[in-house]
Coordinates of C-alpha atoms and ligand atoms in Angstrom, one line a residue:
X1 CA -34.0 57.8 13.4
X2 CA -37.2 56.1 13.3
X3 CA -39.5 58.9 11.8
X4 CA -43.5 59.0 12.0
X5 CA -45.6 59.4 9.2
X6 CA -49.0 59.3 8.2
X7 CA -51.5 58.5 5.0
X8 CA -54.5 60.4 5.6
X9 CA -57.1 59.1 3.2
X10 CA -60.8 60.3 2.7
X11 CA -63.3 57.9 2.7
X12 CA -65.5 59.4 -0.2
X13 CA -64.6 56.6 -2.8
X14 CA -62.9 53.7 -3.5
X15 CA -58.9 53.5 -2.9
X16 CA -57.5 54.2 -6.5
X17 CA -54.1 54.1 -7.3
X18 CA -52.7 57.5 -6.8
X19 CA -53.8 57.0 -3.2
X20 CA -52.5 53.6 -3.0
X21 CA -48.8 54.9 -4.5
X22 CA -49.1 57.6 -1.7
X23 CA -50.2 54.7 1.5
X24 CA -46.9 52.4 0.1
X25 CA -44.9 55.1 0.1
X26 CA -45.1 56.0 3.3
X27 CA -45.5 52.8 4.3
X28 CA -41.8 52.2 2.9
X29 CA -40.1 55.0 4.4
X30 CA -42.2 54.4 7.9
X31 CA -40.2 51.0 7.7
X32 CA -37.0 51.8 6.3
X33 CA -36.5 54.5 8.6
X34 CA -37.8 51.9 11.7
X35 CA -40.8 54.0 12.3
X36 CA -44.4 54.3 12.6
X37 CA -46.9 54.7 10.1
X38 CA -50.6 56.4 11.8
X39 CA -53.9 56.2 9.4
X40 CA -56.0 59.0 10.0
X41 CA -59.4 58.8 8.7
X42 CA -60.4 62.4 6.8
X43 CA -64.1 62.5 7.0
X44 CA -65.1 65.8 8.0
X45 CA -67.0 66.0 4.5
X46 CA -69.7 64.4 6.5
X47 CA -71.9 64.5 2.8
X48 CA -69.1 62.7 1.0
X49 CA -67.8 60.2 3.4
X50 CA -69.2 56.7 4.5
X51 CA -68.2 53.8 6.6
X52 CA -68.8 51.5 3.6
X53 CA -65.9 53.4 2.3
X54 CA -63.5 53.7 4.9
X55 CA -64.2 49.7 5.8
X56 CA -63.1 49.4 1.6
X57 CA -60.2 51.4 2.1
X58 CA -58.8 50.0 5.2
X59 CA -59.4 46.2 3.1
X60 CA -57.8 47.5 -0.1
X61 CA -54.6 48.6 2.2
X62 CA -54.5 45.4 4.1
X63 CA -54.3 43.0 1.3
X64 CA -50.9 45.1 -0.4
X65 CA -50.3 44.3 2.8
X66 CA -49.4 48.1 3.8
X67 CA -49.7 47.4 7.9
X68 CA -50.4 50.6 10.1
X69 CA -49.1 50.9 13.4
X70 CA -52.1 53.6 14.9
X71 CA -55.3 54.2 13.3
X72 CA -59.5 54.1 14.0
X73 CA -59.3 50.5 14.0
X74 CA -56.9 49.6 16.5
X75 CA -55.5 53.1 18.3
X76 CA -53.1 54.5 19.8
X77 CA -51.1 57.0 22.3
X78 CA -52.6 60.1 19.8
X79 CA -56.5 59.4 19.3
X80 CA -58.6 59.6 18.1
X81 CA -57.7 59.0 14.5
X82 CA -60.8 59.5 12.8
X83 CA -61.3 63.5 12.1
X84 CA -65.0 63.4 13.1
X85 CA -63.9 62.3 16.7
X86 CA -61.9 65.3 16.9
X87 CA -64.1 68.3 16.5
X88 CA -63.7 69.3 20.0
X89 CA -60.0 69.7 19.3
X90 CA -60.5 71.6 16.4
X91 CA -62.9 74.3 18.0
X92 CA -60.0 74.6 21.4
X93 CA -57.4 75.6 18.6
X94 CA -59.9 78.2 16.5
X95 CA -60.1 79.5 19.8
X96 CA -56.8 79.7 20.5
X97 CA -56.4 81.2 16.9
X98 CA -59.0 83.8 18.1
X99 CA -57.3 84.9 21.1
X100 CA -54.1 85.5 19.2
X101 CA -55.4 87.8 16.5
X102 CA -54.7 84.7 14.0
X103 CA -58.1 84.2 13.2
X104 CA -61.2 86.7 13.0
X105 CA -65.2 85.7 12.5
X106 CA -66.5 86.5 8.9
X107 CA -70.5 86.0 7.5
X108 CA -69.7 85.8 4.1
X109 CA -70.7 83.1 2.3
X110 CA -68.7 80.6 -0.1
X111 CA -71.2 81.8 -2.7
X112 CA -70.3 85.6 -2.0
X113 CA -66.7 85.5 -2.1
X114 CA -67.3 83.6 -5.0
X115 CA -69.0 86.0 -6.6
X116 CA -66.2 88.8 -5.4
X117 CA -63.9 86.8 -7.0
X118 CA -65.6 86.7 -10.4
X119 CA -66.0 90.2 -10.6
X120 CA -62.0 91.2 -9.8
X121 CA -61.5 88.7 -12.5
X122 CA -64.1 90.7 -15.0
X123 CA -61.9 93.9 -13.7
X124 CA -58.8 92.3 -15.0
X125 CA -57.5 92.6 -11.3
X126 CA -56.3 89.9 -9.0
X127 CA -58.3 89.0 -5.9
X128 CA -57.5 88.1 -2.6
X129 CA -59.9 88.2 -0.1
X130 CA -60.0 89.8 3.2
X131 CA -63.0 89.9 5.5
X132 CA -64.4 93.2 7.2
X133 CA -64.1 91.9 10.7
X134 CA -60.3 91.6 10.0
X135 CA -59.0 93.6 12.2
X136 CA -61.5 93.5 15.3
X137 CA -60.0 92.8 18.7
X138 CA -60.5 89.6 20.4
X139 CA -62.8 90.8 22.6
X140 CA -65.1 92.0 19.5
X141 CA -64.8 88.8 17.4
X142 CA -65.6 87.0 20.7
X143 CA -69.2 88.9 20.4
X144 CA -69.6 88.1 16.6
X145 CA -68.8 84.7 17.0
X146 CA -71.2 84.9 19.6
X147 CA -74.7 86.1 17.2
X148 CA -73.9 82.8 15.3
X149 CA -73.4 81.7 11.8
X150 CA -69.7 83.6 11.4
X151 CA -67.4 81.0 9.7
X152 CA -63.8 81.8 10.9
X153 CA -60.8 83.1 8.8
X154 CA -57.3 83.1 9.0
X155 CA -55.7 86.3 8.8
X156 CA -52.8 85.7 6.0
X157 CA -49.8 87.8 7.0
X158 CA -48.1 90.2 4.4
X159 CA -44.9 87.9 4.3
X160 CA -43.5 85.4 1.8
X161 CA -44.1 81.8 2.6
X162 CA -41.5 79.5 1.6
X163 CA -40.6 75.6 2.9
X164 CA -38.4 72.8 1.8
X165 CA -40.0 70.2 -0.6
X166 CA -37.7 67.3 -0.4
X167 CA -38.0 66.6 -4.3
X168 CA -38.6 70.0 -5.3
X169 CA -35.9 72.1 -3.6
X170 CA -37.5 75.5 -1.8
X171 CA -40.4 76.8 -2.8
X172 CA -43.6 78.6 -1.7
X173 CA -45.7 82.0 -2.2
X174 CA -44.7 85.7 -2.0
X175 CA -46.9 87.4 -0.1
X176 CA -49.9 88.6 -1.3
X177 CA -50.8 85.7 -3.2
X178 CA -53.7 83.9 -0.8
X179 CA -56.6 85.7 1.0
X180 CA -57.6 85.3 4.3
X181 CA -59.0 81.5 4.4
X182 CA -61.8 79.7 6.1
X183 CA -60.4 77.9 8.8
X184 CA -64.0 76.7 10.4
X185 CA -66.6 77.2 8.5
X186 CA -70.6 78.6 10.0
X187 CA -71.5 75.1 11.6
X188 CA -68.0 75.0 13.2
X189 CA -66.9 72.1 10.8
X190 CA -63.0 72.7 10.6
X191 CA -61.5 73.2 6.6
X192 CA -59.0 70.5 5.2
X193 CA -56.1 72.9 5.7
X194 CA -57.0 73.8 9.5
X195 CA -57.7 69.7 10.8
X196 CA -54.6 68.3 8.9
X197 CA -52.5 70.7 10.4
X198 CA -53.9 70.1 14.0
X199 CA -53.8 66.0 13.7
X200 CA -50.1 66.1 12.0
X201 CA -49.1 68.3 15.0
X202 CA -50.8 66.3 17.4
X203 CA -50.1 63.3 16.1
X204 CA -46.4 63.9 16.2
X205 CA -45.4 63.1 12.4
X206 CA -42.2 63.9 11.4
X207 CA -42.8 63.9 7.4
X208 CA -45.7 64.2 5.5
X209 CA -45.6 62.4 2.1
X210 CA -48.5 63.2 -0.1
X211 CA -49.7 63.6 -4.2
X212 CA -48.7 67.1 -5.2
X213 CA -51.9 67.6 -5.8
X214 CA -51.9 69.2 -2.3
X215 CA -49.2 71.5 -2.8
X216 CA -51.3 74.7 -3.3
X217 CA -52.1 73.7 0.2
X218 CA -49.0 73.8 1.7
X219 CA -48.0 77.2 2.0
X220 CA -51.7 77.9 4.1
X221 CA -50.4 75.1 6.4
X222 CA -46.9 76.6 7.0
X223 CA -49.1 80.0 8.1
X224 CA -50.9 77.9 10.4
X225 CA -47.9 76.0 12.0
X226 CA -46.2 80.0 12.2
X227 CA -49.5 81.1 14.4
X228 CA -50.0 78.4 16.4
X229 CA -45.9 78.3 16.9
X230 CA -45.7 74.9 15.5
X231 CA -43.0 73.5 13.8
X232 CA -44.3 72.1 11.1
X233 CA -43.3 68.6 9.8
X234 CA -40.8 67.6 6.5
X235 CA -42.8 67.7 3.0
X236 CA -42.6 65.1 0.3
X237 CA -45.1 66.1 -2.5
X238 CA -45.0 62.9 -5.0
X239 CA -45.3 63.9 -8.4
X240 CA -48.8 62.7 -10.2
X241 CA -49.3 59.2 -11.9
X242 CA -50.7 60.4 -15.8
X243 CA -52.6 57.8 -18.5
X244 CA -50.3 56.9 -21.2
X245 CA -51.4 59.8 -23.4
X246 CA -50.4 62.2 -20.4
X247 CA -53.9 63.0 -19.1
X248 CA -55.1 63.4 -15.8
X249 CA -55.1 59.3 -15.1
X250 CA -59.1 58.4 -15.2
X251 CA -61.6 55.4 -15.5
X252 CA -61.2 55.5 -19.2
X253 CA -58.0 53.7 -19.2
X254 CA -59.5 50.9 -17.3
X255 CA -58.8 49.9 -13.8
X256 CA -58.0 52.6 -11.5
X257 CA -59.3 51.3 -7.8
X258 CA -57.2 49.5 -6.3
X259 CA -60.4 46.6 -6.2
X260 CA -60.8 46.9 -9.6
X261 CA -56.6 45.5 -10.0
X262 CA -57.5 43.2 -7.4
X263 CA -60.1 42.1 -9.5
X264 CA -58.1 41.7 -12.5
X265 CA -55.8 39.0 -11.5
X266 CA -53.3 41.1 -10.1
X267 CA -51.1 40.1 -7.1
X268 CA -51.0 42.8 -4.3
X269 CA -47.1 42.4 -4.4
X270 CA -46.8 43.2 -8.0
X271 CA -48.9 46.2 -7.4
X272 CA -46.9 47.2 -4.8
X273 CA -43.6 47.1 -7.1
X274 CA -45.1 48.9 -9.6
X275 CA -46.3 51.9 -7.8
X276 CA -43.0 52.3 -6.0
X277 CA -41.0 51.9 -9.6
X278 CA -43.0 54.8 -10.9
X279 CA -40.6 58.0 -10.9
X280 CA -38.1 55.5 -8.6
X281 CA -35.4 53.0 -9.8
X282 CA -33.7 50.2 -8.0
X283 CA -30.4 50.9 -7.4
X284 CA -29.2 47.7 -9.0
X285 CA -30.8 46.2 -12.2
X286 CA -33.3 44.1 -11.5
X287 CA -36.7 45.7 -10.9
X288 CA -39.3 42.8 -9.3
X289 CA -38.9 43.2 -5.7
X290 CA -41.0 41.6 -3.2
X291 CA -42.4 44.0 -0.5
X292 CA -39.6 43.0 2.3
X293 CA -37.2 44.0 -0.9
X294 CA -38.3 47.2 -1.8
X295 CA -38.2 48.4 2.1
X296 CA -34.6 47.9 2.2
X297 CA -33.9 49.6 -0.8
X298 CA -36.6 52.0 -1.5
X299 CA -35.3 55.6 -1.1
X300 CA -37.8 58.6 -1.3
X301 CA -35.5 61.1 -2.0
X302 CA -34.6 59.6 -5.1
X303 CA -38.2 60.2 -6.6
X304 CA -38.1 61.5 -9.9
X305 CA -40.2 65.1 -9.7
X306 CA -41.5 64.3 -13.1
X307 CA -44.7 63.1 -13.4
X308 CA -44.6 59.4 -14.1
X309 CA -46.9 56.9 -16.7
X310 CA -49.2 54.1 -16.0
X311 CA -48.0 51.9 -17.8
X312 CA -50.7 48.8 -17.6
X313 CA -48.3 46.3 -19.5
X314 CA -45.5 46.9 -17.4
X315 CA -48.0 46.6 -14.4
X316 CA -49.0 43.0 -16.1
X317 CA -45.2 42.1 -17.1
X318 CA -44.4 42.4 -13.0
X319 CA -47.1 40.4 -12.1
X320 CA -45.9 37.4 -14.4
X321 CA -42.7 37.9 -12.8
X322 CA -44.3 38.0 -9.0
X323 CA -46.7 34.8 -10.3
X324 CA -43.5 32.8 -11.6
X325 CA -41.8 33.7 -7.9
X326 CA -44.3 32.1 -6.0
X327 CA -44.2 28.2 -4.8
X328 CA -46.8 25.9 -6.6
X329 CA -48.7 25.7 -3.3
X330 CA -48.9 29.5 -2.9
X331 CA -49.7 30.3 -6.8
X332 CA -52.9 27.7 -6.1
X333 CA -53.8 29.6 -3.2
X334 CA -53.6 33.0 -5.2
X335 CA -56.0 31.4 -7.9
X336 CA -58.3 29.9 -6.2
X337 CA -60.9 32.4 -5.8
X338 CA -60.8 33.0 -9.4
X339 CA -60.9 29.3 -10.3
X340 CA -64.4 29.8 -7.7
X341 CA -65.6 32.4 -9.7
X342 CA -64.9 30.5 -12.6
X343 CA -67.0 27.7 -11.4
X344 CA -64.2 25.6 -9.9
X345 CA -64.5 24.4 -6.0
X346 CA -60.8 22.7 -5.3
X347 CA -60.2 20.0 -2.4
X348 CA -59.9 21.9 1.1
X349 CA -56.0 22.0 2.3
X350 CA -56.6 18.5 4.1
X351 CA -56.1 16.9 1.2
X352 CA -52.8 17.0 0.3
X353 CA -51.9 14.8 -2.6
X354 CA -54.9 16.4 -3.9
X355 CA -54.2 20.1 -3.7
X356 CA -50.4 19.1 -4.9
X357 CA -51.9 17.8 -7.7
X358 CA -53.4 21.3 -8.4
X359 CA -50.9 23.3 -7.7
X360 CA -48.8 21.8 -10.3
X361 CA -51.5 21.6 -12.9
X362 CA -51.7 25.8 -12.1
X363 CA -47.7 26.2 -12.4
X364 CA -47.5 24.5 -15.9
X365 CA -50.7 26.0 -16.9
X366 CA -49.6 29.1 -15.6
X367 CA -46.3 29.2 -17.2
X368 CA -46.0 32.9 -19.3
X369 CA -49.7 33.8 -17.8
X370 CA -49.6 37.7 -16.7
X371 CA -52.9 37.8 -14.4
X372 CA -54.7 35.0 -12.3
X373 CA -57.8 35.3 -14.0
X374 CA -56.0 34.2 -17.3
X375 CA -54.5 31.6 -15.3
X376 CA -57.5 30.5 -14.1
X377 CA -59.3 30.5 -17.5
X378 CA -56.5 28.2 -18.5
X379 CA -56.6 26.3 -15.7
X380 CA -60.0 25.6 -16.1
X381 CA -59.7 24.7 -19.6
X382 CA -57.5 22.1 -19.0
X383 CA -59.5 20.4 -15.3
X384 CA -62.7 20.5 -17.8
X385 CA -62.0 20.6 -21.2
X386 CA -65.3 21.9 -23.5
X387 CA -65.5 18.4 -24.7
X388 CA -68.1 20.1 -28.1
X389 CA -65.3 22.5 -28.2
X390 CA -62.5 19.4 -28.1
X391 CA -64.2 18.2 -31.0
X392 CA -64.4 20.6 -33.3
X393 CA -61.1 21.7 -32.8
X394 CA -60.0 18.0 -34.2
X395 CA -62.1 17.7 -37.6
X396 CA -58.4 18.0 -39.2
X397 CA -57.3 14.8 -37.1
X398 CA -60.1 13.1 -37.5
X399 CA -60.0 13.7 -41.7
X400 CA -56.4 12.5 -41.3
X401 CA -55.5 8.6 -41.7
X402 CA -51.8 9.4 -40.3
X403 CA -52.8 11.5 -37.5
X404 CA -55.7 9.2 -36.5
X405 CA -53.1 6.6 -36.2
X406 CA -50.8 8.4 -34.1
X407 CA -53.8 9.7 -31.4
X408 CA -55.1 6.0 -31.5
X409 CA -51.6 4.8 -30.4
X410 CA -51.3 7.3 -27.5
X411 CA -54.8 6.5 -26.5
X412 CA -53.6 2.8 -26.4
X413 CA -50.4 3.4 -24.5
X414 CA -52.8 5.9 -22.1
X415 CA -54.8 2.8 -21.6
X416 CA -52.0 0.7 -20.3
X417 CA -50.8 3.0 -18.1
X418 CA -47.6 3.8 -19.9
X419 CA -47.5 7.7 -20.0
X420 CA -47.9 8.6 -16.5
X421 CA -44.1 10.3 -16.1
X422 CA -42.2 11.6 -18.3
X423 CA -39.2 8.6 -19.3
X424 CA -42.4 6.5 -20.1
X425 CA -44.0 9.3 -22.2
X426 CA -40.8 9.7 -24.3
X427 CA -40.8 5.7 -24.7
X428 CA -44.0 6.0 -26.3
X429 CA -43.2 8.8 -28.4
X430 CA -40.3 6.3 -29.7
X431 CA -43.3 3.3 -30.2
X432 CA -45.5 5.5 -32.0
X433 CA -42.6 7.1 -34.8
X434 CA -42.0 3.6 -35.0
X435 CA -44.9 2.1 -35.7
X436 CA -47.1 5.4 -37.5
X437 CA -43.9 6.7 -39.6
X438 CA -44.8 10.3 -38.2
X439 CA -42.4 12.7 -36.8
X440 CA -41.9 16.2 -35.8
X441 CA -44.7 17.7 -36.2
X442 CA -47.1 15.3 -38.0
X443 CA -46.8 13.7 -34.9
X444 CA -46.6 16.2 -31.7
X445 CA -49.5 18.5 -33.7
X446 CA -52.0 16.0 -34.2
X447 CA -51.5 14.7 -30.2
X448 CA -51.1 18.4 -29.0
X449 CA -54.9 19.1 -31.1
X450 CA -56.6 15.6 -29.4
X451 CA -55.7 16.2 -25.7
X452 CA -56.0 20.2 -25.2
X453 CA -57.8 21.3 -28.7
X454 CA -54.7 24.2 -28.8
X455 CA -52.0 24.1 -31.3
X456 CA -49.8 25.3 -28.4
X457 CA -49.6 24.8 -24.7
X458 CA -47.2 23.6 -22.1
X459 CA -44.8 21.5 -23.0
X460 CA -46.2 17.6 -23.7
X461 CA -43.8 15.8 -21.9
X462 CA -45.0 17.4 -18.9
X463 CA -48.4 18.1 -19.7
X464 CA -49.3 14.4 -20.5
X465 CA -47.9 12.3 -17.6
X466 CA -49.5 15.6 -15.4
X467 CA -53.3 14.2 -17.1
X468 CA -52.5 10.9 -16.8
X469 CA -51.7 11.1 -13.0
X470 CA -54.8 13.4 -12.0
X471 CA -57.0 10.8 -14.4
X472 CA -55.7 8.0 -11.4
X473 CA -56.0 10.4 -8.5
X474 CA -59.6 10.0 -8.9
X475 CA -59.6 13.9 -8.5
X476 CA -62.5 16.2 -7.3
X477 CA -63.2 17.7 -9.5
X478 CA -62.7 15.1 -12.3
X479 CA -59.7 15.4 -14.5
X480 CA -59.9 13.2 -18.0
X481 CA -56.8 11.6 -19.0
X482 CA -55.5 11.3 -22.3
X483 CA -57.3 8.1 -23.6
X484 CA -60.8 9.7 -22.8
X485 CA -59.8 13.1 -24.4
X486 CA -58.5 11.5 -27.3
X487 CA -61.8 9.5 -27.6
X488 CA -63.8 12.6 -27.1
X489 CA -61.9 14.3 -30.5
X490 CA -61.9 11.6 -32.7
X491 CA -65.9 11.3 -31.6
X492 CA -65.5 7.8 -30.3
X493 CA -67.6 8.7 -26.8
X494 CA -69.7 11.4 -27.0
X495 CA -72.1 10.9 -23.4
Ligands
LIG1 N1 -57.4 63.6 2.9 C1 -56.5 64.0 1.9 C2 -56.7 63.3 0.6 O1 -57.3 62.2 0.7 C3 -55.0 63.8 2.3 C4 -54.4 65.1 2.6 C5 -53.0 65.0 3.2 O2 -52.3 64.0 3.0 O3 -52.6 65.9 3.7 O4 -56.3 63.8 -0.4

């Protein structure tokens, strides 16, 4: 049965990736189960949130290509979906809570309680907080509520909590362990505990996956579905994502937004397969799965309740793997904005010949690359060699008789068009053992060192007929061939 489920994200920072784990993974089961996945925009921390972020959020989501089937931006049968267009909602139910005895006015402050709290502690006692107006009748709280400035509280029954955690098993509180918590506070702003419960109700989800961070929260949320007479929805708590040295995962270890990946080269579907492979395993051997994949397969059930690593070189191992799956066209599309930041403007799609051209340059440069941006660097490198850089790079061929001899004859053979695929470069190769003497590596080295300044690279017989055709394409932007590099390292051009 299709279920409905929800990722409910504040918009008080940037998407990192212990959110992002949580959106896929709803996501997935939403769409393995044939469901519906509703975002619900949490911003009743009116100091905290911003549209800036929610806008980042909601761009970050789209390009893993996590689709929503409700939300703020394009609705749906249970609306609003951002929490500051509910408030009215949330003050009917404190009502309602009022009326029933659930929920009594109280004009402590935060700070007071606080301050309660620190002095049981000092005691050696535990704490749990109960307000004075506890036990008032409905009537009586009406009239407090009535002077102003009470927040409202819920009035935590003397009774065990317990629910189902599907990875966990049961689990919960006995009683006594919570006081009596803020459900609206003094400006009527509804708590984190009180709205969620209200918008998953209303909202009709079936299952709420979320970071276990939240699962001190839970058992306040059970009391709430118990007084309002509720049934509350199934509960996934995914364990946390750690660094590598099993602390709290944090900026330190480098990118953590999901913008920052983004901006690292990485492809959203190799993100994707990473987050769901932490604490999960396919159930056959291999592990890179495209997103369409990892729906049919992906079960949440089988999450491993152990915290799980982030493992960065895994994270770049899948995205060479995801890079290598896609088709020469779609690896230049990928690319392309970094080849843009790296200075690079390519043909538009209309020209085709063009932008084939390109594509193939990126898959052979590409070959073994782990991010775009190191793709693109190597891309670059070989449209627009450094020609200084070229040089340098060839003071051994240059102080070489043999090796001078062997570049010369491929520039010659460049010249007369006889390298331009690859049974014509391998006759050349034959000519130039021939005439120079050289082989193996006195001969590949020196060639290798003239055309790319890199003692290793793609292979030649594919890299060298690649120059030599985008030398006659006339490319945009210009791409030497081999005669003109080889000129550039011996020093024979230099404007
Ligand atoms: N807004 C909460 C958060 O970002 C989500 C809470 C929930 O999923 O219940 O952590």
């Amino acid at each position: 049965m299709g279920q409905r489920l929800r990722f409910a994200p504040s918009p008080t920072g940037l998407l990192h990736v212990g959110n992002a784990r949580t959106a896929l993974v709803n996501w997935l089961v939403a769409r393995h189960t044939g469901g519906s996945l509703v975002l619900r925009i949490e911003d009743t921390d009116v100091e905290r949130s911003d549209e800036e972020n929610e806008r980042a959020i909601l761009a970050d989501l789209a390009w893993l290509g996590i689709e929503w089937d409700e939300g703020p931006d394009i609705g749906g049968p249970y609306g609003p979906y951002r929490q500051s267009e509910r408030l009215d909602r949330y003050t009917e139910v404190a009502d309602r809570l009022v009326a029933s005895g659930w929920a009594y006015p109280c004009f402590q402050t935060a700070e007071q309680v606080e301050s309660l709290r620190q002095q049981a502690r000092q005691g050696g006692g535990s704490f749990r907080f109960r307000g004075e107006h506890r036990d008032v009748s409905a009537d009586e709280a009406r009239a407090l509520i009535e002077q102003g400035g009470a927040a409202l509280r819920f009035k935590v029954p003397d009774t065990d909590v317990r629910f189902v955690d599907d990875l966990r098993g049961e689990t919960g509180l006995v009683a006594g362990e919570i006081g009596d918590f803020v459900v609206t506070r003094a400006d009527g702003s509804p708590t984190y505990n009180f709205a969620v419960v209200i918008d998953d109700h209303d909202m009709r989800i079936d299952r709420v996956v979320r970071g276990e961070d939240h699962l001190p929260n839970t058992p306040r949320q059970i009391l709430l579905y118990e007084a309002l007479e509720w049934q509350p929805p199934a509960f996934t708590h995914l364990p946390l994502i750690l660094s590598p040295d099993r602390s709290r995962l944090s900026k330190r270890q480098g990118a953590t937004s999901v913008a920052e990946i983004r901006e690292g080269g990485v492809l959203p579907e190799a993100l994707c397969n990473f987050l769901a492979l932490l604490g999960w395993s396919p159930p056959d051997e291999n592990e890179v799965l495209r997103p369409a994949e990892l729906e049919a397969v992906y079960d949440v059930s089988k999450i491993s309740a152990a915290n799980s690593v982030f493992d960065l070189t895994k994270l770049e191992w899948l995205n060479g793997q995801h890079m290598a799956l896609l088709s020469p066209g779609d690896l230049l599309d990928r690319v392309t904005p970094f080849l843009v930041e790296a200075g690079i403007e390519l043909p538009g799609p209309g020209l085709g010949r063009e932008r084939e051209w390109f594509a193939a340059a990126a898959v052979l440069a590409g070959g073994g690359a782990r991010r775009l941006t190191e793709l693109a660097a190597r891309l670059r490198e070989l449209i627009c060699p450094s020609w200084g850089g070229l040089f340098e790079a060839n003071a051994e061929v240059r102080d070489d008789e043999e090796a001078r001899a062997v570049v010369g004859a491929f520039a010659e053979s460049s010249r007369a068009g006889e390298l331009d695929n690859e049974e014509a470069y391998l006759d050349a190769v034959s000519r130039v053992r021939e005439a120079t003497g050289a082989a193996g590596r006195r001969l590949f080295h020196p060639l290798r060192l003239a055309i790319s300044g890199r003692d290793s690279g793609p292979e030649l017989k594919q890299l060298i007929p690649l120059l030599e055709v985008g030398a006659r394409l006339a490319l945009e932007p210009a791409v030497p061939g081999v005669a003109e590099r080889i000129d550039r390292a011996l020093g024979l051009r230099r404007s």
